[in-house]
Coordinates of C-alpha atoms in Angstrom, one line a residue:
M1 CA -0.3 0.3 -0.2
G2 CA 1.6 3.0 -1.0
P3 CA 1.8 6.7 1.1
A4 CA -1.4 7.7 2.1
A5 CA -1.5 11.6 2.0
L6 CA -3.6 13.8 4.1
D7 CA -4.2 17.5 3.5
D8 CA -0.7 19.6 2.1
Q9 CA -0.3 22.9 4.6
T10 CA 2.6 25.2 3.9
G11 CA 3.9 28.0 5.9
S12 CA 6.3 28.5 8.5
T13 CA 6.8 29.1 12.3
T14 CA 7.6 32.4 13.7
G15 CA 7.7 33.0 17.3
S16 CA 4.6 35.5 18.3
D17 CA 5.2 39.3 18.9
R18 CA 6.1 40.3 22.5
P19 CA 5.9 43.9 24.3
R20 CA 10.1 44.4 24.9
R21 CA 11.0 45.3 28.7
R22 CA 12.6 48.4 28.0
R23 CA 12.8 49.1 24.2
G24 CA 10.3 49.7 22.2
R25 CA 11.2 46.7 19.7
G26 CA 10.5 42.9 19.9
R27 CA 12.7 40.3 20.9
K28 CA 14.3 38.1 18.2
I29 CA 14.1 34.3 18.3
I30 CA 17.0 32.9 17.2
G31 CA 16.0 29.5 18.4
L32 CA 12.9 27.1 18.4
L33 CA 12.4 25.0 21.1
V34 CA 12.2 21.4 19.6
A35 CA 8.1 21.2 21.2
V36 CA 7.5 24.2 19.1
A37 CA 9.4 23.2 15.9
L38 CA 7.6 19.4 16.1
A39 CA 4.6 21.2 15.7
G40 CA 5.6 23.8 13.2
A41 CA 6.8 20.8 11.1
A42 CA 3.5 18.7 11.6
A43 CA 1.4 21.5 10.1
A44 CA 3.7 22.1 7.5
V45 CA 4.3 18.7 5.9
T46 CA 2.6 15.9 4.1
V47 CA 2.1 13.0 6.4
R48 CA 3.1 9.7 4.8
M49 CA 3.2 6.1 5.6
L50 CA 6.2 3.3 6.0
D51 CA 5.6 -0.4 6.4
R52 CA 7.3 -2.2 8.8
T53 CA 10.2 -3.2 6.4
G54 CA 10.9 0.7 6.7
E55 CA 10.6 0.7 2.8
P56 CA 8.2 2.1 1.0
A57 CA 5.3 -0.4 -0.7
S58 CA 4.9 0.8 -4.0
A59 CA 6.8 3.8 -5.5
A60 CA 6.2 7.5 -5.2
A61 CA 2.8 8.2 -7.1
A62 CA 4.3 11.9 -7.7
L63 CA 7.5 13.6 -7.1
P64 CA 7.9 16.1 -4.0
P65 CA 6.4 19.8 -4.3
A66 CA 10.0 21.1 -4.2
T67 CA 13.4 20.0 -3.5
T68 CA 16.1 20.5 -1.5
Q69 CA 19.6 18.6 -0.2
I70 CA 20.4 17.2 3.1
A71 CA 23.6 19.7 4.8
K72 CA 25.7 19.7 7.1
E73 CA 26.6 22.5 9.1
T74 CA 26.8 23.6 12.6
L75 CA 23.5 24.4 14.5
E76 CA 22.8 26.2 17.5
D77 CA 19.9 26.9 19.7
T78 CA 19.6 30.5 20.7
L79 CA 17.8 33.6 21.8
E80 CA 18.4 37.2 21.7
A81 CA 17.2 38.9 24.0
D82 CA 17.2 42.7 25.8
G83 CA 19.4 43.5 28.4
E84 CA 20.2 47.0 30.4
L85 CA 23.8 47.7 31.0
G86 CA 24.4 49.3 34.4
Y87 CA 25.4 48.2 38.2
G88 CA 22.7 45.8 38.4
P89 CA 19.7 45.5 41.1
A90 CA 19.8 48.0 44.0
T91 CA 19.5 47.3 47.9
T92 CA 17.8 49.7 50.3
A93 CA 19.6 50.7 53.6
V94 CA 17.1 51.1 55.7
N95 CA 18.1 53.2 59.0
R96 CA 17.8 51.5 62.3
K97 CA 18.9 54.2 64.9
P98 CA 16.6 57.3 65.8
G99 CA 17.7 60.6 65.9
T100 CA 18.9 62.9 62.9
I101 CA 20.6 62.3 59.6
T102 CA 23.5 64.9 60.0
W103 CA 25.6 63.4 56.4
L104 CA 24.9 61.6 53.5
P105 CA 27.2 60.4 50.6
D106 CA 26.7 61.9 47.0
S107 CA 25.2 59.5 44.4
G108 CA 27.6 57.4 42.3
D109 CA 30.4 57.3 45.1
T110 CA 32.3 54.1 46.2
I111 CA 32.2 53.4 49.7
T112 CA 34.1 50.4 51.0
R113 CA 34.7 48.0 54.0
G114 CA 34.8 50.3 57.3
R115 CA 34.0 53.5 56.1
S116 CA 30.7 55.2 56.8
L117 CA 27.3 54.6 55.0
Y118 CA 25.9 57.7 56.5
R119 CA 25.4 59.4 59.8
V120 CA 23.2 59.6 62.4
D121 CA 23.8 62.0 65.4
N122 CA 27.0 62.4 63.4
D123 CA 27.6 59.2 64.4
P124 CA 28.9 56.4 61.3
V125 CA 26.7 53.8 60.1
V126 CA 29.6 51.7 59.0
L127 CA 29.5 49.3 55.6
M128 CA 31.1 46.0 56.3
Y129 CA 31.2 42.8 54.0
G130 CA 28.6 39.7 54.9
S131 CA 26.5 37.7 53.5
T132 CA 24.6 37.7 57.0
P133 CA 22.2 40.8 57.4
A134 CA 22.6 42.8 60.5
Y135 CA 19.5 41.9 62.7
R136 CA 20.5 42.0 66.6
D137 CA 23.0 43.4 69.0
L138 CA 26.1 42.0 69.2
R139 CA 28.0 41.3 72.2
D140 CA 29.6 39.0 74.8
G141 CA 28.3 35.4 74.6
V142 CA 26.1 35.6 71.3
E143 CA 26.9 33.4 68.0
G144 CA 26.3 33.0 64.9
R145 CA 27.4 34.0 61.7
D146 CA 26.6 37.6 62.0
V147 CA 29.4 37.5 64.5
E148 CA 32.1 36.0 62.1
N149 CA 31.5 38.7 59.8
L150 CA 32.1 41.2 62.3
E151 CA 34.8 39.7 63.3
R152 CA 36.5 39.0 59.9
N153 CA 36.2 42.8 59.1
L154 CA 37.5 43.7 62.3
S155 CA 40.4 41.6 61.6
K156 CA 40.7 42.9 57.7
L157 CA 40.7 46.5 59.2
G158 CA 43.7 46.1 61.8
Y159 CA 42.3 44.6 65.0
D160 CA 43.6 41.6 66.8
G161 CA 43.3 39.9 70.1
F162 CA 40.7 37.3 68.9
T163 CA 39.8 33.9 67.0
V164 CA 37.4 34.7 63.7
D165 CA 34.7 32.5 64.6
N166 CA 31.5 32.7 64.9
E167 CA 31.8 33.9 68.8
Y168 CA 31.6 36.9 70.1
T169 CA 34.4 36.6 73.4
Y170 CA 35.5 39.4 75.5
A171 CA 38.6 39.6 73.6
T172 CA 35.8 40.5 70.4
A173 CA 34.4 43.2 72.6
A174 CA 38.1 44.2 73.5
A175 CA 38.4 45.0 69.9
V176 CA 35.2 46.4 69.4
M177 CA 35.8 48.5 72.3
E178 CA 39.0 49.8 70.4
W179 CA 37.3 49.7 67.0
Q180 CA 34.1 52.5 68.8
E181 CA 37.1 54.8 70.4
D182 CA 38.9 55.2 66.5
R183 CA 35.5 56.0 65.2
G184 CA 34.6 58.3 67.2
L185 CA 31.8 56.2 69.3
E186 CA 31.3 55.2 72.8
Q187 CA 33.1 52.5 73.7
T188 CA 30.6 49.8 74.7
G189 CA 32.2 47.0 73.6
V190 CA 28.4 46.0 71.8
V191 CA 27.4 46.5 68.5
E192 CA 24.2 47.7 68.5
L193 CA 21.3 46.7 65.9
G194 CA 22.0 49.5 63.0
R195 CA 25.8 50.4 63.7
V196 CA 27.1 48.4 60.8
V197 CA 25.5 47.1 57.4
F198 CA 26.6 44.0 56.1
A199 CA 26.9 43.7 52.1
D200 CA 28.7 41.7 49.7
G201 CA 31.6 44.2 49.0
K202 CA 32.0 47.4 48.3
V203 CA 29.2 49.3 47.1
R204 CA 28.5 52.4 44.7
V205 CA 25.8 55.1 46.0
D206 CA 22.9 54.6 43.5
T207 CA 19.8 56.8 44.8
L208 CA 19.7 59.0 47.8
D209 CA 15.9 58.7 50.0
A210 CA 16.8 61.2 52.9
Q211 CA 18.3 64.3 53.3
V212 CA 20.3 65.9 55.7
G213 CA 18.8 67.4 58.7
Q214 CA 15.7 65.1 57.9
P215 CA 14.5 63.4 61.2
A216 CA 15.7 59.4 61.0
S217 CA 13.5 56.9 62.8
P218 CA 13.6 53.4 62.4
G219 CA 12.7 51.7 59.2
Q220 CA 12.9 54.6 57.3
K221 CA 14.8 54.1 54.0
V222 CA 17.9 56.3 53.6
L223 CA 20.0 55.5 50.4
S224 CA 19.9 52.7 47.7
Y225 CA 22.8 51.2 46.2
T226 CA 24.6 48.6 44.1
G227 CA 27.5 46.7 43.2
T228 CA 30.4 48.7 41.8
T229 CA 31.1 46.4 38.4
K230 CA 29.3 46.6 35.7
V231 CA 26.6 44.1 34.9
V232 CA 23.9 43.3 32.7
T233 CA 20.5 42.9 33.6
V234 CA 17.8 40.5 31.3
R235 CA 14.2 39.4 31.8
L236 CA 13.1 36.2 30.1
D237 CA 10.0 35.0 29.9
A238 CA 9.5 31.9 32.2
E239 CA 9.7 29.2 29.1
D240 CA 13.2 30.5 28.2
Q241 CA 15.0 29.3 31.6
R242 CA 16.7 26.9 30.0
L243 CA 18.7 29.5 28.9
A244 CA 19.5 31.1 31.6
K245 CA 22.2 29.0 33.7
E246 CA 25.1 30.6 36.0
K247 CA 28.4 30.2 34.7
A248 CA 26.6 30.3 30.8
K249 CA 28.6 32.2 28.5
V250 CA 26.6 35.0 26.2
S251 CA 27.3 37.5 23.9
V252 CA 26.5 40.9 24.3
T253 CA 26.5 43.5 21.6
L254 CA 26.8 46.6 22.8
P255 CA 25.0 50.5 21.5
D256 CA 28.0 51.2 19.1
G257 CA 28.4 47.7 17.9
R258 CA 31.0 46.4 19.4
T259 CA 30.1 42.6 21.2
A260 CA 31.8 41.9 24.5
R261 CA 31.7 38.2 26.0
G262 CA 30.1 37.7 29.3
R263 CA 29.3 35.2 31.5
V264 CA 25.8 34.4 33.8
T265 CA 26.8 35.1 37.2
E266 CA 23.3 35.5 38.8
V267 CA 19.5 33.8 38.0
A268 CA 16.6 34.7 40.1
T269 CA 12.9 34.3 39.6
V270 CA 11.4 37.8 40.1
I271 CA 7.5 38.6 40.2
V272 CA 6.7 42.2 37.9
P273 CA 3.6 44.1 38.4
G274 CA 1.2 43.8 34.9
E275 CA 0.4 47.4 33.9
G276 CA -3.1 48.8 33.5
N277 CA -5.3 45.4 34.4
Q278 CA -2.9 42.9 33.3
D279 CA -1.8 40.3 35.5
P280 CA 1.4 40.2 37.2
E281 CA 4.4 37.9 35.2
T282 CA 6.8 35.6 36.2
K283 CA 10.3 36.8 34.7
I284 CA 13.3 35.0 34.9
E285 CA 15.8 37.5 36.1
T286 CA 19.6 37.0 34.6
L287 CA 23.3 39.1 35.5
V288 CA 25.5 38.8 33.5
T289 CA 29.0 40.0 34.0
L290 CA 31.4 40.6 31.2
D291 CA 34.6 39.1 31.1
A292 CA 37.4 41.3 32.1
K293 CA 39.0 41.8 29.0
D294 CA 36.1 43.4 27.3
R295 CA 34.6 45.9 30.4
K296 CA 37.2 48.6 28.9
K297 CA 34.7 48.5 25.9
A298 CA 31.8 49.2 28.5
A299 CA 33.2 52.0 29.8
G300 CA 31.1 55.6 30.0
L301 CA 28.2 53.0 29.2
D302 CA 25.5 53.9 32.1
N303 CA 21.9 52.6 32.0
A304 CA 22.8 51.6 28.3
A305 CA 20.3 49.2 26.1
V306 CA 21.9 46.5 24.7
D307 CA 21.4 42.7 23.1
V308 CA 22.4 39.8 25.0
T309 CA 22.9 36.4 22.5
F310 CA 22.1 33.2 25.0
T311 CA 23.2 29.7 23.6
A312 CA 21.2 26.4 25.2
D313 CA 22.8 24.0 22.7
K314 CA 25.5 23.9 19.7
R315 CA 25.3 21.2 17.9
E316 CA 28.7 20.8 15.2
N317 CA 28.8 19.4 11.8
V318 CA 25.6 17.7 11.9
L319 CA 23.3 16.4 8.9
T320 CA 20.1 19.0 8.8
V321 CA 17.3 19.5 6.6
P322 CA 14.5 22.6 6.8
I323 CA 12.0 21.2 8.9
A324 CA 9.3 21.4 6.2
S325 CA 11.4 18.7 4.9
L326 CA 10.3 16.4 7.5
V327 CA 7.2 13.7 6.9
A328 CA 5.0 12.4 9.2
L329 CA 4.8 8.6 9.4
R330 CA 1.8 6.9 10.3
E331 CA 3.8 4.4 12.4
G332 CA 5.0 6.9 14.5
G333 CA 8.1 9.2 14.8
F334 CA 9.3 11.5 11.7
G335 CA 10.8 10.4 8.3
V336 CA 12.0 12.3 5.1
E337 CA 11.7 11.7 1.4
I338 CA 14.5 11.0 -0.5
V339 CA 14.4 11.5 -4.1
E340 CA 16.4 9.3 -6.7
G341 CA 15.6 10.4 -10.2
A342 CA 12.2 10.3 -11.0
T343 CA 11.5 8.4 -7.8
T344 CA 11.7 8.7 -4.4
R345 CA 11.7 6.3 -1.1
Y346 CA 11.3 7.4 2.6
V347 CA 13.8 6.6 5.5
A348 CA 12.6 7.1 9.2
V349 CA 14.8 9.5 11.3
E350 CA 15.7 11.1 14.8
T351 CA 15.7 14.4 14.9
G352 CA 17.7 16.2 17.2
L353 CA 18.3 20.3 17.2
F354 CA 16.2 22.5 15.8
S355 CA 17.5 26.2 15.1
G356 CA 16.3 29.0 12.6
G357 CA 13.9 27.0 10.5
R358 CA 16.1 23.8 10.2
V359 CA 16.5 20.6 12.0
E360 CA 19.2 18.0 12.7
I361 CA 18.5 14.4 11.5
E362 CA 20.1 10.9 11.9
G363 CA 19.0 8.2 9.8
E364 CA 20.3 4.8 8.2
G365 CA 21.9 5.5 4.9
L366 CA 21.6 9.5 5.2
A367 CA 24.6 11.6 3.9
E368 CA 25.1 15.2 3.0
G369 CA 24.3 16.1 -0.6
M370 CA 21.4 13.6 -1.0
T371 CA 18.5 15.6 -2.2
V372 CA 14.8 15.1 -0.4
G373 CA 11.5 16.8 -1.1
T374 CA 10.2 19.7 1.0
A375 CA 7.1 21.8 0.9
A376 CA 6.8 24.4 -1.9
S377 CA 7.6 27.2 -0.6

């Protein structure tokens, strides 16, 4: 029994238009998800049948409407998305002590370990490095990672006589009193809540939320800060999460057209509020750090719109055909129609990566340069 043809449908699969997050043009989908590509292929080709031997039961009644050749090439599953070059998400410094704000840094200032982030009643609120936020008074007898943070900073600032661990001892208190004396603070040996702010490293002041002379109260926003290394922030749709892998390499196209290399350094799920009556959206927020050799290319660019190309998969030197050359087989799976002069035969194939309208294929006897049928353009 010969191949049984169903209705022919021709066309192409394209990504749906999406509004850009920061600029007024759509995202460009370069790579195709396998599921989407399969659906597009099924809609774009004529469905035929192979018998159980893998050979057609009779010669093809007619040649396919168009032909192409099997090619050997490199396929990449890529996505180009909008990004913003800046200093990454900002963190808010919240005041913990009552009084009056008597000093603030300028926006853009860099604050390092042991320096004042701001002052209340002329007493410094000091920046120290650490991953655990300050959340309590630190005094003799308490234990925890925040204690270790404090002790490590004191050691880096030149104070000694104690062991850097998670225990606040009398020796720790003695070092704290020496530090308090040097900073013009009352020598209590206790680091009260609100005296230090822990950050991952040195910070860049982003915005000021308070003014000098303004009353300060616990819970009040004083300023926001970021890191000091320029990064690219990209918000991807949830279905593109496969591209957002830490340490994954990316390519960044700068506003002047130059390309910089980068690497994904942080991935987080965020909820973006909807505009108007729209529902909130779940996005994958990805931070990309430029390679050290390419950071000079971004000098002088702040809050710049860039394009970021992610690569989820890459297949080198594989056999490929247009997606429209796939034939859906009655016995299941896909095949291609090999054209040999005035006759054709069908070969079942295993599909691999889909990209740019083409698909990777493997099948018995297939080789580069063979002619295969495809849907008419």
